[in-house]
Amino acid sequence: MSDPQPAARRVALIGTGAIAHAHAQAVIDLAPRVEIVAVVDVDAARARAFADRFAPGAAVYPDAGALLRGEHLDLVHICTPPQTHVPLAIQALRAGVPALIEKPTALSLAEMDELVAVSRETGVPALTVFQHRFGPAAVRLRRLLAGGVLGRPLVATCETLWYRTADYFDLPWRGRWEIEGGGPTMGHGIHQFDLLLSVLGPWTRLSAFAARQALPTDTEDVSMALVEFDNGALATVVNSLVSPRETSRLRFDFAHATVEVEHLYGYTDADWTFTPAPGHEHLAELWAEDASDETSGHRGQIAAILDAWDAGQVPAAAADDARRTLEFAAATYASAFRGRPVAAGEIAGDDPFLRSMDGGAVPWGPAPSRQEAHA
Ligand SMILES: NC(=O)c1ccc[n+]([C@@H]2O[C@H](COP(=O)([O-])OP(=O)(O)OC[C@H]3O[C@@H](n4cnc5c(N)ncnc54)[C@H](O)[C@@H]3O)[C@@H](O)[C@H]2O)c1
C-alpha cells in the first residue's frame, strides 16, 4: 500500500496588497501540499476581496494577534511593508508559527539580530523571501561550483538596473529610511546581490558609493559597490532605479567557464548562458543536463520550504543566513556615507549603521514633500 498523502500545510497571509498575489498564486499552484486557511489586512475590504479571489473558504482576520489566537498554522507569509516585518514575525514565532518574511527582512542589523535571537530562543524558523536563489539554474550553478568542476570564482558583476517614476513613490512607505529601510539597495537590488552572495559565499570587504540622482526619495536611488570575497573573487554590484532600459544581470567568470543571466523580475533556464573556457567544452553538457522551464519565483521558494520540511530539514534563507545579505546592504551604506572601505563583521557594537541603514550620515537632505514634487 502506498503512503497516505500528508495533510496540506496550513498557511496564512498577513498583508493582502500587491506581492501577496504572487504568494497566493504560488500556494494555489502547490496544492494539495499547502492551502491558505486565513488572511489578514488592516484594510478589511481588501482582505475580504483577496480571500474571495484566492481562497474563498479562508477566514479573514483584522490583525495578526487575532489570527494567531484563532488558527493552527504551519506558516505565516508576511507580505506587509518593511517596518512591520520584524514585529509581526516575532509575534508569529512566539506563537510557535514559522514566518516567511518578504524582503527586506528587517530595517536594520539590530532589528535583524532581535529576530535571529527570538528564532534561536523559540526554535521556530524565520525565513526571508529571496526567490531568485531557488530558480533551477541557480541551484545547478551552486551544485557545479561546490563539485569543483567550474574552477575557482575569479570575477563577477551583479546589476539591478531598474526604472521607477516619481509616482511610484506616492505609496507613503516607499523611499523612506524609517519605513522602507533604504532605496534600491534594500528594496530592489537586494534580490540580485542575495543570489550573488548565495553563489560566491562570504565577502571580506567592500567599497561603495550611493547617490540620490533623480527621484523624490529620502533614500538613495543609485548605489554601487566593489567587493572582495573570502575565496579571492572580486565583484561589482550596481543597484539603480534611474535606468530606462531595465535589466537584472549577473555574470560569473570562473576559471573554467563564464555563467551569465539576464532577466527582469524572474528567470528561466533560457535566460542563462554558459560559455566554457578553452579546453573545458565538455562542461556545457553538464550545464544542460537537468534543463527546466520553471521561473525563479515565489512558487520555487515555497516548494523548497515544503521539500525541506518533508525531509526533516530547516529550509534555506533562515534568519542567520538572511542576515548576511542585510549586512551587505548595511556595509554598502556605511562605506558610501563614510567614504572608506568596510570589512565584513565591522558593523557591530555601538556603530550607528547597526541601528539604521542611513547611520545618521546621509549627505543629502530629505525629499521634497509629495505635494511639492508633483507641483
Ligand atoms: N519578493 C519580491 O519580489 C517583492 C516584490 C514586491 C514587493 N516585495 C515586498 O513585499 C512587501 C509588501 O509590498 P507590496 O508592494 O505588496 O505592498 P502593498 O502596500 O501593496 O501591500 C501591503 C499590504 O499590507 C497591509 N498592511 C500594512 N500593515 C499591516 C499590518 N500591520 N497588518 C496587516 N496588514 C497590513 C496593507 O494594508 C496592504 O494591503 C514589501 O516589503 C516589499 O518590499 C517583494
Coordinates of C-alpha atoms and ligand atoms in Angstrom, one line a residue:
M1 CA 0.0 0.0 0.0
S2 CA 1.4 3.5 -0.8
D3 CA 1.9 6.0 1.9
P4 CA -1.1 8.2 2.6
Q5 CA -0.9 11.7 1.2
P6 CA 0.4 14.1 4.0
A7 CA -2.1 16.7 5.2
A8 CA -1.9 20.0 3.5
R9 CA 0.3 22.6 5.3
R10 CA -1.9 25.4 6.7
V11 CA -0.7 28.9 5.8
A12 CA -2.0 32.4 6.4
L13 CA -1.1 35.6 4.6
I14 CA -0.6 38.8 6.6
G15 CA -0.9 41.8 4.2
T16 CA -3.0 41.3 1.0
G17 CA -1.5 44.0 -1.2
A18 CA 0.5 43.7 -4.4
I19 CA 3.1 40.9 -3.6
A20 CA 0.5 38.8 -1.7
H21 CA -0.9 38.0 -5.1
A22 CA 2.3 36.2 -6.0
H23 CA 2.3 34.3 -2.7
A24 CA -1.3 33.3 -3.1
Q25 CA -0.9 32.1 -6.7
A26 CA 2.2 30.1 -5.6
V27 CA 0.3 28.4 -2.8
I28 CA -2.6 27.6 -5.2
D29 CA -0.1 26.1 -7.7
L30 CA 1.4 23.9 -4.9
A31 CA -2.0 22.4 -3.8
P32 CA -2.7 19.9 -2.3
R33 CA 0.7 20.2 -0.4
V34 CA -0.4 23.5 1.1
E35 CA -3.5 25.7 1.5
I36 CA -4.4 29.2 2.5
V37 CA -6.7 29.0 5.6
A38 CA -6.7 32.6 6.6
V39 CA -5.8 36.2 5.5
V40 CA -5.2 39.4 7.5
D41 CA -5.1 43.0 6.4
V42 CA -5.6 46.3 8.3
D43 CA -7.8 47.1 5.3
A44 CA -10.8 44.8 5.9
A45 CA -12.4 45.3 2.5
R46 CA -9.1 44.4 0.7
A47 CA -8.6 41.3 2.8
R48 CA -12.2 40.1 2.1
A49 CA -11.8 40.7 -1.7
F50 CA -8.5 38.9 -1.6
A51 CA -9.9 35.9 0.2
D52 CA -12.9 35.8 -2.2
R53 CA -10.5 35.7 -5.2
F54 CA -7.7 33.4 -3.9
A55 CA -9.1 31.3 -1.0
P56 CA -12.9 31.5 -0.8
G57 CA -13.1 29.3 2.3
A58 CA -10.4 31.2 4.2
A59 CA -11.0 33.1 7.4
V60 CA -10.4 36.9 7.4
Y61 CA -8.9 38.5 10.5
P62 CA -8.3 42.2 11.3
D63 CA -4.9 41.7 12.8
A64 CA -2.1 39.2 13.4
G65 CA -3.0 38.7 17.1
A66 CA -6.5 37.5 16.2
L67 CA -5.1 35.3 13.5
L68 CA -2.6 33.6 15.8
R69 CA -5.2 33.1 18.5
G70 CA -7.7 31.8 16.1
E71 CA -5.8 29.3 13.8
H72 CA -3.4 26.4 13.9
L73 CA -0.9 27.3 11.3
D74 CA 2.2 25.8 9.8
L75 CA 3.5 29.1 8.2
V76 CA 2.6 32.8 8.1
H77 CA 3.6 34.8 5.0
I78 CA 4.4 38.3 6.0
C79 CA 3.5 40.5 3.0
T80 CA 3.3 43.9 4.7
P81 CA 5.5 47.0 4.3
P82 CA 9.1 46.6 5.7
Q83 CA 8.7 48.4 9.0
T84 CA 6.1 45.8 10.2
H85 CA 8.1 42.7 9.2
V86 CA 10.1 42.0 12.4
P87 CA 7.3 42.9 14.9
L88 CA 4.9 40.6 13.0
A89 CA 7.4 37.8 12.6
I90 CA 8.3 37.9 16.3
Q91 CA 4.6 37.7 17.2
A92 CA 4.3 34.6 14.9
L93 CA 7.5 32.9 16.3
R94 CA 6.4 33.5 19.9
A95 CA 3.1 31.8 19.0
G96 CA 5.1 28.8 17.6
V97 CA 4.4 29.6 13.9
P98 CA 7.3 29.8 11.4
A99 CA 7.3 33.0 9.3
L100 CA 8.1 33.6 5.7
I101 CA 9.0 37.3 5.6
E102 CA 9.1 39.5 2.5
K103 CA 12.3 41.3 1.8
P104 CA 13.9 43.4 3.3
T105 CA 13.6 41.1 6.3
A106 CA 14.4 44.0 8.7
L107 CA 15.1 47.7 8.6
S108 CA 18.5 47.4 10.3
L109 CA 21.0 44.8 11.5
A110 CA 20.0 45.5 15.1
E111 CA 16.4 44.6 14.3
M112 CA 17.6 41.6 12.4
D113 CA 19.6 40.5 15.4
E114 CA 16.4 40.7 17.5
L115 CA 14.7 38.3 15.0
V116 CA 17.7 35.9 15.0
A117 CA 17.6 35.8 18.8
V118 CA 13.9 35.1 19.0
S119 CA 14.2 32.4 16.3
R120 CA 17.0 30.8 18.3
E121 CA 15.2 31.1 21.6
T122 CA 11.9 29.6 20.3
G123 CA 13.5 27.2 17.8
V124 CA 11.0 28.4 15.3
P125 CA 12.3 29.4 11.8
A126 CA 12.1 32.9 10.4
L127 CA 12.7 32.7 6.6
T128 CA 13.2 35.5 4.1
V129 CA 11.7 35.6 0.6
F130 CA 14.8 35.5 -1.7
Q131 CA 13.1 33.7 -4.6
H132 CA 15.9 34.0 -7.1
R133 CA 18.1 31.8 -5.1
F134 CA 15.7 28.9 -5.8
G135 CA 15.5 29.0 -9.6
P136 CA 16.7 25.8 -11.2
A137 CA 19.8 27.4 -12.8
A138 CA 20.9 29.0 -9.5
V139 CA 20.6 25.6 -7.8
R140 CA 22.6 24.0 -10.6
L141 CA 25.2 26.7 -10.5
R142 CA 25.8 26.3 -6.8
R143 CA 25.9 22.5 -7.2
L144 CA 28.5 22.6 -10.1
L145 CA 30.6 25.1 -8.2
A146 CA 30.6 23.0 -5.0
G147 CA 31.5 20.0 -7.1
G148 CA 34.7 21.8 -8.2
V149 CA 34.1 21.5 -12.0
L150 CA 33.8 25.2 -12.7
G151 CA 37.2 26.0 -11.1
R152 CA 37.9 29.0 -8.8
P153 CA 35.5 32.0 -9.0
L154 CA 37.6 35.0 -10.3
V155 CA 35.3 37.9 -11.1
A156 CA 31.6 38.7 -11.1
T157 CA 29.2 41.5 -12.0
C158 CA 25.8 42.0 -10.5
E159 CA 23.4 44.7 -11.8
T160 CA 19.9 45.7 -10.9
L161 CA 19.2 48.5 -13.4
W162 CA 15.6 49.3 -13.0
Y163 CA 13.4 52.4 -13.7
R164 CA 10.8 54.0 -11.4
T165 CA 8.9 57.2 -11.9
A166 CA 8.2 59.7 -9.2
D167 CA 4.6 58.4 -9.0
Y168 CA 5.9 55.0 -7.7
F169 CA 6.9 56.8 -4.5
D170 CA 3.3 58.0 -3.9
L171 CA 2.8 55.0 -1.6
P172 CA 3.7 56.5 1.8
W173 CA 6.1 53.8 2.8
R174 CA 8.3 54.0 -0.3
G175 CA 11.6 55.9 -0.5
R176 CA 11.7 56.5 3.3
W177 CA 14.6 55.3 5.5
E178 CA 12.4 54.8 8.6
I179 CA 9.7 52.7 6.7
E180 CA 11.5 51.0 3.7
G181 CA 14.9 50.9 5.3
G182 CA 16.6 52.2 2.1
G183 CA 16.3 52.6 -1.7
P184 CA 17.3 50.2 -4.4
T185 CA 20.0 48.6 -2.2
M186 CA 17.4 47.4 0.3
G187 CA 14.3 47.2 -1.8
H188 CA 15.2 46.1 -5.4
G189 CA 18.9 45.1 -5.9
I190 CA 18.8 43.0 -2.8
H191 CA 17.4 40.0 -4.8
Q192 CA 20.3 40.1 -7.2
F193 CA 23.1 40.5 -4.7
D194 CA 21.5 37.9 -2.5
L195 CA 21.9 35.5 -5.4
L196 CA 25.5 36.7 -5.9
L197 CA 26.2 36.0 -2.2
S198 CA 24.5 32.6 -2.3
V199 CA 26.9 31.6 -5.1
L200 CA 30.2 33.3 -4.0
G201 CA 29.8 32.9 -0.2
P202 CA 31.2 35.2 2.5
W203 CA 32.6 38.5 1.4
T204 CA 35.7 40.2 3.1
R205 CA 35.4 43.9 2.4
L206 CA 33.7 46.4 0.1
S207 CA 33.9 50.0 -1.1
A208 CA 30.7 51.7 -2.1
F209 CA 29.1 54.9 -3.4
A210 CA 25.5 55.9 -3.1
A211 CA 23.6 58.9 -4.6
R212 CA 20.2 60.4 -5.0
Q213 CA 20.3 61.2 -8.7
A214 CA 16.8 62.0 -9.8
L215 CA 13.9 60.6 -7.7
P216 CA 11.8 62.3 -4.9
T217 CA 13.1 60.0 -2.1
D218 CA 14.8 60.4 1.2
T219 CA 16.9 57.4 0.3
E220 CA 19.5 56.8 -2.5
D221 CA 18.2 55.9 -6.0
V222 CA 21.6 54.5 -7.0
S223 CA 24.3 52.6 -5.2
M224 CA 27.4 50.6 -6.3
A225 CA 29.9 48.5 -4.6
L226 CA 33.3 46.9 -5.3
V227 CA 33.5 43.7 -3.3
E228 CA 36.3 41.2 -2.4
F229 CA 35.2 37.7 -1.3
D230 CA 36.9 35.3 1.1
N231 CA 37.6 33.0 -1.8
G232 CA 39.5 35.8 -3.6
A233 CA 36.8 36.6 -6.2
L234 CA 36.2 40.3 -7.0
A235 CA 32.7 41.6 -7.9
T236 CA 30.9 44.8 -8.7
V237 CA 27.3 45.4 -7.6
V238 CA 25.1 48.2 -9.0
N239 CA 21.6 49.0 -7.8
S240 CA 19.7 51.7 -9.7
L241 CA 16.1 53.0 -10.1
V242 CA 17.0 55.5 -12.8
S243 CA 17.9 53.2 -15.7
P244 CA 15.3 53.5 -18.5
R245 CA 16.4 50.2 -20.3
E246 CA 15.7 47.9 -17.4
T247 CA 17.6 44.7 -16.7
S248 CA 18.7 42.4 -13.9
R249 CA 22.0 40.9 -14.8
L250 CA 24.6 38.7 -13.2
R251 CA 27.8 37.4 -14.7
F252 CA 30.3 34.9 -13.0
D253 CA 33.7 34.2 -14.5
F254 CA 35.1 31.0 -13.1
A255 CA 38.5 29.6 -14.1
H256 CA 36.7 27.1 -16.4
A257 CA 33.5 28.9 -17.6
T258 CA 31.5 32.1 -17.8
V259 CA 28.0 31.8 -16.5
E260 CA 25.5 34.7 -17.1
V261 CA 21.9 35.5 -16.5
E262 CA 19.9 38.4 -17.8
H263 CA 16.2 38.8 -16.8
L264 CA 14.0 41.4 -15.1
Y265 CA 11.8 40.0 -12.3
G266 CA 12.4 36.3 -12.7
Y267 CA 14.4 34.0 -14.9
T268 CA 14.1 30.6 -16.5
D269 CA 17.0 28.5 -17.8
A270 CA 16.5 30.2 -21.2
D271 CA 17.8 33.5 -19.7
W272 CA 21.2 31.9 -18.8
T273 CA 24.2 31.4 -21.0
F274 CA 27.1 29.1 -20.3
T275 CA 30.5 29.7 -22.1
P276 CA 33.2 27.1 -21.3
A277 CA 36.8 28.2 -21.3
P278 CA 39.1 26.6 -23.9
G279 CA 39.7 23.0 -23.0
H280 CA 36.6 22.8 -20.9
E281 CA 34.0 22.4 -23.6
H282 CA 32.6 19.2 -22.0
L283 CA 31.1 21.4 -19.2
A284 CA 28.4 22.7 -21.5
E285 CA 26.8 19.3 -21.4
L286 CA 26.8 19.3 -17.6
W287 CA 25.1 22.7 -17.5
A288 CA 22.4 21.5 -19.9
E289 CA 21.8 18.2 -18.1
D290 CA 18.7 18.9 -16.0
A291 CA 17.2 21.7 -18.1
S292 CA 13.9 23.2 -16.7
D293 CA 11.4 25.8 -17.8
E294 CA 10.5 26.8 -14.2
T295 CA 10.7 30.5 -13.4
S296 CA 12.5 31.8 -10.4
G297 CA 9.6 32.9 -8.3
H298 CA 7.7 32.5 -5.0
R299 CA 6.5 29.0 -6.0
G300 CA 10.0 27.8 -6.3
Q301 CA 11.0 29.0 -2.8
I302 CA 7.7 27.8 -1.2
A303 CA 8.2 24.4 -2.8
A304 CA 11.8 24.3 -1.4
I305 CA 10.4 25.1 2.1
L306 CA 7.9 22.2 1.8
D307 CA 10.6 19.8 0.5
A308 CA 12.9 20.8 3.4
W309 CA 10.1 20.1 5.9
D310 CA 9.2 16.8 4.3
A311 CA 12.9 15.8 4.6
G312 CA 13.0 17.0 8.3
Q313 CA 15.4 19.8 7.4
V314 CA 15.5 23.6 8.2
P315 CA 14.6 25.5 4.9
A316 CA 17.1 27.8 3.3
A317 CA 17.2 31.6 3.8
A318 CA 16.7 31.3 7.6
A319 CA 17.4 34.4 9.7
D320 CA 21.1 34.0 10.4
D321 CA 21.7 33.4 6.7
A322 CA 19.5 36.2 5.5
R323 CA 21.4 38.5 7.9
R324 CA 24.5 38.1 5.7
T325 CA 22.6 39.7 2.8
L326 CA 21.3 42.5 5.1
E327 CA 24.8 43.1 6.3
F328 CA 25.9 43.6 2.7
A329 CA 23.3 46.3 2.4
A330 CA 24.4 48.0 5.6
A331 CA 28.0 47.8 4.6
T332 CA 27.2 49.4 1.2
Y333 CA 25.6 52.4 3.0
A334 CA 28.3 52.6 5.7
S335 CA 31.1 52.6 3.1
A336 CA 29.3 55.1 0.8
F337 CA 28.4 57.6 3.6
R338 CA 31.8 57.3 5.4
G339 CA 33.9 57.3 2.3
R340 CA 36.0 54.3 3.2
P341 CA 36.0 50.5 2.8
V342 CA 34.0 48.4 5.3
A343 CA 35.0 44.9 6.4
A344 CA 32.6 42.1 7.0
G345 CA 31.7 42.0 10.7
E346 CA 32.8 45.5 11.2
I347 CA 29.3 47.0 11.8
A348 CA 28.9 46.0 15.4
G349 CA 28.6 47.3 19.0
D350 CA 27.5 51.0 19.0
D351 CA 28.1 51.6 15.3
P352 CA 25.1 53.7 14.1
F353 CA 24.9 51.7 10.9
L354 CA 23.9 48.7 13.1
R355 CA 20.8 50.6 14.2
S356 CA 19.8 52.1 10.9
M357 CA 20.8 51.8 7.3
D358 CA 21.3 55.6 7.0
G359 CA 23.6 55.6 10.0
G360 CA 22.6 59.2 10.7
A361 CA 25.1 60.1 8.0
V362 CA 23.2 60.7 4.7
P363 CA 24.9 63.5 2.9
W364 CA 21.7 64.9 1.2
G365 CA 18.6 66.3 2.7
P366 CA 15.1 64.8 2.9
A367 CA 13.0 64.5 -0.2
P368 CA 10.7 67.4 -1.2
S369 CA 7.1 66.7 0.1
R370 CA 4.9 64.6 -2.2
Q371 CA 2.9 67.8 -3.0
E372 CA 6.0 69.8 -3.8
A373 CA 7.3 67.0 -6.0
H374 CA 4.0 67.0 -8.0
A375 CA 3.6 70.8 -8.2
Ligands
LIG1 N1 9.9 39.4 -3.3 C1 9.6 40.3 -4.3 O1 9.9 40.1 -5.5 C2 8.8 41.5 -3.9 C3 8.2 42.3 -4.9 C4 7.5 43.4 -4.5 C5 7.4 43.7 -3.1 N2 8.0 43.0 -2.2 C6 8.0 43.3 -0.7 O2 6.7 42.9 -0.2 C7 6.3 43.8 0.8 C8 4.9 44.4 0.5 O3 4.9 45.1 -0.7 P1 3.6 45.4 -1.5 O4 4.1 46.0 -2.8 O5 2.8 44.2 -1.6 O6 2.9 46.5 -0.6 P2 1.4 46.9 -0.6 O7 1.3 48.3 0.0 O8 0.8 46.7 -2.0 O9 0.7 45.9 0.4 C9 0.9 45.8 1.8 C10 -0.4 45.4 2.5 O10 -0.1 45.2 3.8 C11 -1.2 45.8 4.6 N3 -0.7 46.0 5.9 C12 0.1 47.0 6.4 N4 0.4 46.9 7.7 C13 -0.3 45.8 8.1 C14 -0.4 45.1 9.3 N5 0.3 45.6 10.4 N6 -1.1 44.0 9.4 C15 -1.8 43.6 8.3 N7 -1.8 44.2 7.1 C16 -1.0 45.3 7.0 C17 -1.7 47.0 3.8 O11 -3.0 47.4 4.1 C18 -1.5 46.5 2.4 O12 -2.7 45.8 1.9 C19 7.4 44.9 0.9 O13 8.3 44.5 1.9 C20 8.1 44.8 -0.4 O14 9.5 45.2 -0.4 C21 8.7 41.9 -2.5

